[in-house]
Short mmCIF file of C-alpha atoms and ligand atoms in Angstrom, two decimals:
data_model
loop_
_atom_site.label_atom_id
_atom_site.label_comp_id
_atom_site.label_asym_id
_atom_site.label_seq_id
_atom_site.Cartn_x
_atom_site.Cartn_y
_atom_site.Cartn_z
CA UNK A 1 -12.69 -10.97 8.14
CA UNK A 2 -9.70 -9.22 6.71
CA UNK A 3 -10.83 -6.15 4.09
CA UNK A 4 -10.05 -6.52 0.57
CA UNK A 5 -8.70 -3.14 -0.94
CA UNK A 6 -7.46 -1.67 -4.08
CA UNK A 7 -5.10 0.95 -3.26
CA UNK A 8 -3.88 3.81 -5.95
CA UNK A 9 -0.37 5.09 -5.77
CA UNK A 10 -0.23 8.30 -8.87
CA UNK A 11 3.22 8.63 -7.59
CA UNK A 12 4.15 12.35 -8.86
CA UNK A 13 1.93 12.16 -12.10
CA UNK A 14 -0.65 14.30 -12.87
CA UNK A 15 -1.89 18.37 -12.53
CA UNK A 16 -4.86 19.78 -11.02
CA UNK A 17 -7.47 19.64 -13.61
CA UNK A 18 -6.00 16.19 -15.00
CA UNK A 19 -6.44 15.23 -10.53
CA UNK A 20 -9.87 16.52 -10.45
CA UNK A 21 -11.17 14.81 -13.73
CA UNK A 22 -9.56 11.96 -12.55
CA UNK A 23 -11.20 11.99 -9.17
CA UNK A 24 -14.21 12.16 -10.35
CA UNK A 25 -13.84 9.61 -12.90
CA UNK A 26 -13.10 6.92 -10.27
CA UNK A 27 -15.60 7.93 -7.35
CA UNK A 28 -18.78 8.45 -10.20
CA UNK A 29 -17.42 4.96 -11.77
CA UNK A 30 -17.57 3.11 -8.41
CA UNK A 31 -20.78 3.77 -7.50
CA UNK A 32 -21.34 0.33 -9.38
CA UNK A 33 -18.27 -1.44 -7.96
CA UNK A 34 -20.08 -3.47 -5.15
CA UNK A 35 -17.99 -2.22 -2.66
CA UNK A 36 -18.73 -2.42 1.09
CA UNK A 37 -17.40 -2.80 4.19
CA UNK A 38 -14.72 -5.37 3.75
CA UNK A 39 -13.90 -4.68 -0.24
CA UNK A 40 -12.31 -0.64 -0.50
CA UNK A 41 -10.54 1.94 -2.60
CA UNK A 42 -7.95 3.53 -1.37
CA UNK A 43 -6.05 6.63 -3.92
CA UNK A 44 -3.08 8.44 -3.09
CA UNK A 45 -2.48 11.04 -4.73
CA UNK A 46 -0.07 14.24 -4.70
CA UNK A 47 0.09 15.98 -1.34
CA UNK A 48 -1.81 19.63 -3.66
CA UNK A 49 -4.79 17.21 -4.31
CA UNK A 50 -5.66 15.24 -1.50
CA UNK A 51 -8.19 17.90 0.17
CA UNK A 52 -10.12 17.82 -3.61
CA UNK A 53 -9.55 14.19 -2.89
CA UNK A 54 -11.33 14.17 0.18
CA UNK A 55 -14.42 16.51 -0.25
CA UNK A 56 -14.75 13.98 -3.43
CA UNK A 57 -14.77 11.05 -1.77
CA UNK A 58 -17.01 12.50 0.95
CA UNK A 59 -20.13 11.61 -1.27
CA UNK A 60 -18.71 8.06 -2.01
CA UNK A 61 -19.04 5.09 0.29
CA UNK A 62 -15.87 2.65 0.80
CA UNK A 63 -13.51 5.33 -0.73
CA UNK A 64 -10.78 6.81 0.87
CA UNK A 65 -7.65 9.50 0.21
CA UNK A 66 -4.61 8.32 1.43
CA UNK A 67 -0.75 10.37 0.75
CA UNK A 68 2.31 8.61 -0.50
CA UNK A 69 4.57 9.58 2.12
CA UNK A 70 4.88 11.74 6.10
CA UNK A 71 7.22 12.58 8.43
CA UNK A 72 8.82 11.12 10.67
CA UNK A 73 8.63 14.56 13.06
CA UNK A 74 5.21 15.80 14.94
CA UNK A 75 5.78 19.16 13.62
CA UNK A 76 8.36 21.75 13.85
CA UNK A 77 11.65 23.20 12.02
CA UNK A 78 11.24 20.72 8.89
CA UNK A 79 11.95 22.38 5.64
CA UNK A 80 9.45 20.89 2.96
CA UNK A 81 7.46 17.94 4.85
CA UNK A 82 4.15 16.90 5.64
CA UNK A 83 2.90 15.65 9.29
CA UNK A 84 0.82 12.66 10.07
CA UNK A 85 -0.94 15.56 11.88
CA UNK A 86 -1.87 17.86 8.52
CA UNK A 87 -3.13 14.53 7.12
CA UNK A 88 -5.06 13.49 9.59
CA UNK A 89 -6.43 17.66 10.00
CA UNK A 90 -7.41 16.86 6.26
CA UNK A 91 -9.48 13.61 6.62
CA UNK A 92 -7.09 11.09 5.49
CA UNK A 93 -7.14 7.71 6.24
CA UNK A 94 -4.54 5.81 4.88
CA UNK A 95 -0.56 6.62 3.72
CA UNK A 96 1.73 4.40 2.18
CA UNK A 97 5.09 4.42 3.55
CA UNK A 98 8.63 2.39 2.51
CA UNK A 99 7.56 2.54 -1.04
CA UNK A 100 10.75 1.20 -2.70
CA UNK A 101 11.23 4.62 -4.54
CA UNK A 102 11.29 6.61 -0.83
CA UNK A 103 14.20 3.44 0.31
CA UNK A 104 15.60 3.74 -3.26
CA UNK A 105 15.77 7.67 -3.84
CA UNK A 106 15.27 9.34 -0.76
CA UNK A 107 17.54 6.70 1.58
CA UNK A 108 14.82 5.93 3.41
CA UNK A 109 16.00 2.89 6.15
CA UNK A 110 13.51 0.12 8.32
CA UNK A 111 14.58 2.32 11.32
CA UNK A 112 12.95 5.11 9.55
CA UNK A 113 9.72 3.72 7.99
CA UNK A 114 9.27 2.56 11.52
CA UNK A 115 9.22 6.17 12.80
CA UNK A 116 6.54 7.51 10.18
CA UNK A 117 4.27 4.37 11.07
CA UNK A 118 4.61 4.75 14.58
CA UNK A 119 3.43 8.72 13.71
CA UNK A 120 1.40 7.72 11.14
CA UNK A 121 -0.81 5.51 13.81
CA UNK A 122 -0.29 7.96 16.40
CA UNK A 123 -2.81 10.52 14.26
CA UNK A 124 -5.17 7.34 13.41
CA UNK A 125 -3.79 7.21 9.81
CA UNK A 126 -3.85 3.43 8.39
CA UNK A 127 -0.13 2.54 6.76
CA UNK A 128 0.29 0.83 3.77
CA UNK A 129 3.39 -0.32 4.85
CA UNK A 130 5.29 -1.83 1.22
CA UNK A 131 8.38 -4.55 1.14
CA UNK A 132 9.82 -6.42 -1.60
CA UNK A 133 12.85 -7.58 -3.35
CA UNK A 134 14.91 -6.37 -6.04
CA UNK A 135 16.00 -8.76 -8.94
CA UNK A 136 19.32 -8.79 -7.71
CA UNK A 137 18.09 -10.70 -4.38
CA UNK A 138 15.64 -12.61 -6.12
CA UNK A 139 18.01 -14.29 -9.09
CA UNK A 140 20.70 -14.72 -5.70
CA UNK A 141 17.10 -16.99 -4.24
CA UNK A 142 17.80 -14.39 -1.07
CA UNK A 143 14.08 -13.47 -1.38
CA UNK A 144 12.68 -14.86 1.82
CA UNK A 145 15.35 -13.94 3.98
CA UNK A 146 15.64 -10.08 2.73
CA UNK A 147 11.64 -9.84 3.49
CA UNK A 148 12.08 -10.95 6.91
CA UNK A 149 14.65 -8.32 7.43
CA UNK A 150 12.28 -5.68 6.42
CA UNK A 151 9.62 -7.70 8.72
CA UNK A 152 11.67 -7.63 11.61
CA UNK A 153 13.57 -4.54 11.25
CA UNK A 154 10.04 -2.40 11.00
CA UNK A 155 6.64 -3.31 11.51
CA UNK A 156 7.85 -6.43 13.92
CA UNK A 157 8.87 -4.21 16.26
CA UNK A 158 5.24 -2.82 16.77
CA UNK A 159 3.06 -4.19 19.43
CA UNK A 160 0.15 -6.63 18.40
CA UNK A 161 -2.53 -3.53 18.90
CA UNK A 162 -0.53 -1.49 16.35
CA UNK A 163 0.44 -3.94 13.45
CA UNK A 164 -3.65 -4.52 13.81
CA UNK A 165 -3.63 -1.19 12.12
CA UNK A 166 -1.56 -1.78 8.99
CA UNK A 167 -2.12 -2.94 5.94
CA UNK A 168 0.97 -4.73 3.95
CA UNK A 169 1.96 -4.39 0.67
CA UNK A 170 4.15 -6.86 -0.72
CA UNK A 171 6.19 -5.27 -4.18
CA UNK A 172 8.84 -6.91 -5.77
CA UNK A 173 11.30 -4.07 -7.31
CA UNK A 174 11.58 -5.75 -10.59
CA UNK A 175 7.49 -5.52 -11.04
CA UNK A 176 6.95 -1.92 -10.43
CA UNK A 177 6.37 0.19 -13.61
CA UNK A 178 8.33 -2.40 -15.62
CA UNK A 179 5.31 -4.36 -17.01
CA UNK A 180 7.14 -7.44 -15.77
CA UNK A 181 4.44 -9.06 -13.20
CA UNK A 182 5.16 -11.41 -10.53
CA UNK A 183 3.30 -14.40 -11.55
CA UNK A 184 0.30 -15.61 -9.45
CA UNK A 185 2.23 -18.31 -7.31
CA UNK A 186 5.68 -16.21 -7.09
CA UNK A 187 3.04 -13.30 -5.36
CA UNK A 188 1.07 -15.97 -3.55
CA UNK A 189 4.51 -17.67 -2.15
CA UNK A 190 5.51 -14.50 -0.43
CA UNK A 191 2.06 -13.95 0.32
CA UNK A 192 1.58 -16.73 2.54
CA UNK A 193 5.55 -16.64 3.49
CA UNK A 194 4.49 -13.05 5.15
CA UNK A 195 1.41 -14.35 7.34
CA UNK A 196 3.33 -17.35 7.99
CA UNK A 197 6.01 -14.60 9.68
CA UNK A 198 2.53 -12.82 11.33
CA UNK A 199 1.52 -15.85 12.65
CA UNK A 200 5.11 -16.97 14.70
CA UNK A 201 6.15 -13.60 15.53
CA UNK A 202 2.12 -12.75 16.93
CA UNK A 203 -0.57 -15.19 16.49
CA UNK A 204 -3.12 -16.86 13.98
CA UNK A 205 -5.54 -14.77 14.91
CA UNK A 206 -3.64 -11.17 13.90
CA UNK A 207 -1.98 -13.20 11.07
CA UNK A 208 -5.68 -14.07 8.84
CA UNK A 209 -6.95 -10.41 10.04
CA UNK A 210 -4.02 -8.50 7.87
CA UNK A 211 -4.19 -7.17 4.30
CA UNK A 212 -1.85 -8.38 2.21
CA UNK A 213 -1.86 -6.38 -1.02
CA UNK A 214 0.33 -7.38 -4.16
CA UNK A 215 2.03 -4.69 -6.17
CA UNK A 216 3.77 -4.57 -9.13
CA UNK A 217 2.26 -4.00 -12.95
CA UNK A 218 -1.37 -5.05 -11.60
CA UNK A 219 -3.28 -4.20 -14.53
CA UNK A 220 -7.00 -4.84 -15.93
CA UNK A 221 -5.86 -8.16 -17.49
CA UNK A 222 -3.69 -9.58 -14.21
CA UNK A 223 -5.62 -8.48 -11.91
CA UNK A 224 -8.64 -11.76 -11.29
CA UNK A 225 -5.40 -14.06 -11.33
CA UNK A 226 -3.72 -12.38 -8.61
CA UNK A 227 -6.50 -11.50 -6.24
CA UNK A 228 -7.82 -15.18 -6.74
CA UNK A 229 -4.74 -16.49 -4.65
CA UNK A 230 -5.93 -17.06 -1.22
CA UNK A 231 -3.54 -14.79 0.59
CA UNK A 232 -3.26 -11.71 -1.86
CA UNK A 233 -6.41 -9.48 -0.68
CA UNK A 234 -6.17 -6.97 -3.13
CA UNK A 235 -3.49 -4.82 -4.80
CA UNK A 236 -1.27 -1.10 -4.76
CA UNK A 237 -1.59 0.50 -8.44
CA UNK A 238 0.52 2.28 -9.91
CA UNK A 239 0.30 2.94 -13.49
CA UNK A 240 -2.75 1.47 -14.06
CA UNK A 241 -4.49 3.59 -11.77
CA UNK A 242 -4.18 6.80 -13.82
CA UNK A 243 -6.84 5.81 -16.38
CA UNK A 244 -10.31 5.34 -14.49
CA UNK A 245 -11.42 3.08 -16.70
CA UNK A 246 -8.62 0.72 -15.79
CA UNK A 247 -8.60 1.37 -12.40
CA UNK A 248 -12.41 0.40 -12.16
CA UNK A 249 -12.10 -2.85 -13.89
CA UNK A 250 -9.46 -3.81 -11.33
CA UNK A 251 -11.39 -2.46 -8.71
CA UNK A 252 -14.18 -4.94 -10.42
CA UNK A 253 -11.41 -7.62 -10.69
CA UNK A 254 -11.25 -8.33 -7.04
CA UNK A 255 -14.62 -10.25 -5.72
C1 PEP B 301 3.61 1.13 -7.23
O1 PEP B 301 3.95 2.25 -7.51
O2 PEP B 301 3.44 0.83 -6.07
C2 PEP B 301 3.40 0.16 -8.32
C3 PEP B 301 3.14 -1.06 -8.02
O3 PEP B 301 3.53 0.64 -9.62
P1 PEP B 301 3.10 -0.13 -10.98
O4 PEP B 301 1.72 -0.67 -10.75
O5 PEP B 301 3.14 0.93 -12.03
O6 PEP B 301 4.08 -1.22 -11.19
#
């Protein structure tokens, strides 16, 4: 049975005692979230506040820290990063990596994203791995096509034991921070369109076991919608999960 999560992504947003309040917010509040086993939080914050992150979490069951970005690199001469190694030193479980912003900002290719995961796994961490189109591709109807390039160029090229250990995040550029949501049967289209690609490049099998999660201006009012769609099993927050109390009714959103 594949997990249903709720992932965080602060992005660069917030300071330490706004981080800790925060933190504490969420973990106290899901105490009554029914979460178990197969339905989790993920929240990645800043790289200062994941180890107040962690020792939070530690009291909490079915929460986890997770960072918005690693190297590519073990370690060494590399000005300004963070390993998959100091994560995993620190306890965390998850990172997100080809968040449009890295590929948008930072240059950040398939070829590359592909590196991090590989590292990324190599230290146990769980990627988020995110894809999507911009508006551009999607008003041109090249959506389909330009997500199997990002299938095939990256997380195709892992082996069936190591795409076991991802989680996918399907965002569509045009949704993120712009309030404009993909509706429920645009997300559920690529949705299935992305297990459908699981299921001929690997098997059935690996294809129901993967997280989908949809991103894009998920919020307390979209969120029953979405996660009602039979392949969307949960969803990567942005905005909405800087104010616990919003971020908890999502989290209660999802069944
Ligand atoms: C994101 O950052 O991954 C995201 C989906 O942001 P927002 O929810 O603000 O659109």
């Amino acid at each position: 049975m594949r997990k249903k999560i709720i992932a965080g992504n602060w992005k660069m947003n917030t300071v330490k005692e706004e981080a800790e309040s925060l933190l504490k917010s969420i973990s106290a509040q899901t105490a009554t979230s029914n979460l178990s086993e197969n339905k989790i939080v993920v929240v990645a914050t800043p790289f200062p506040f994941i180890p107040f992150c962690v020792d939070t979490f530690s009291g909490f069951s079915h929460i986890y820290s997770a960072a918005q970005n690693c190297s590519e690199h073990e370690q060494g001469a590399y000005t300004g990063e963070v390993s998959a190694k100091m994560l995993a030193s620190l306890n965390v479980q998850y990172v997100i990596l080809g968040h449009s912003e890295r590929r948008q900002y930072y240059n950040e290719s398939d070829a590359l994203i592909l590196q991090k995961i590989k590292q990324a796994q190599s230290q146990q961490l769980i990627p988020i791995f995110c894809c999507g189109e911009s508006l551009e591709i999607r008003e041109k109807q090249q959506h389909f096509d330009f997500i199997k390039t990002q299938l095939e160029q990256c997380i195709f090229q892992l082996s069936e034991d190591e795409i076991k250990n991802l989680v996918i995040a399907y965002e569509p550029i045009w949704a993120i921070g712009t309030g404009k949501t993909a509706t429920p049967e645009q997300a559920q289209e690529i949705h299935a369109f992305i297990r459908n690609e699981l299921t001929k490049k690997y098997n059935e099998t690996l294809a129901q076991e993967i997280s989908i999660l949809y991103g894009g201006s998920v919020n307390a009012k979209n969120a029953q919608e979405l996660f009602a769609c039979d392949d969307i099993d949960g969803g990567l927050v942005g905005g909405a999960s800087l104010k616990a109390d919003e971020f908890i009714n999502i989290i209660n959103a999802m069944s």
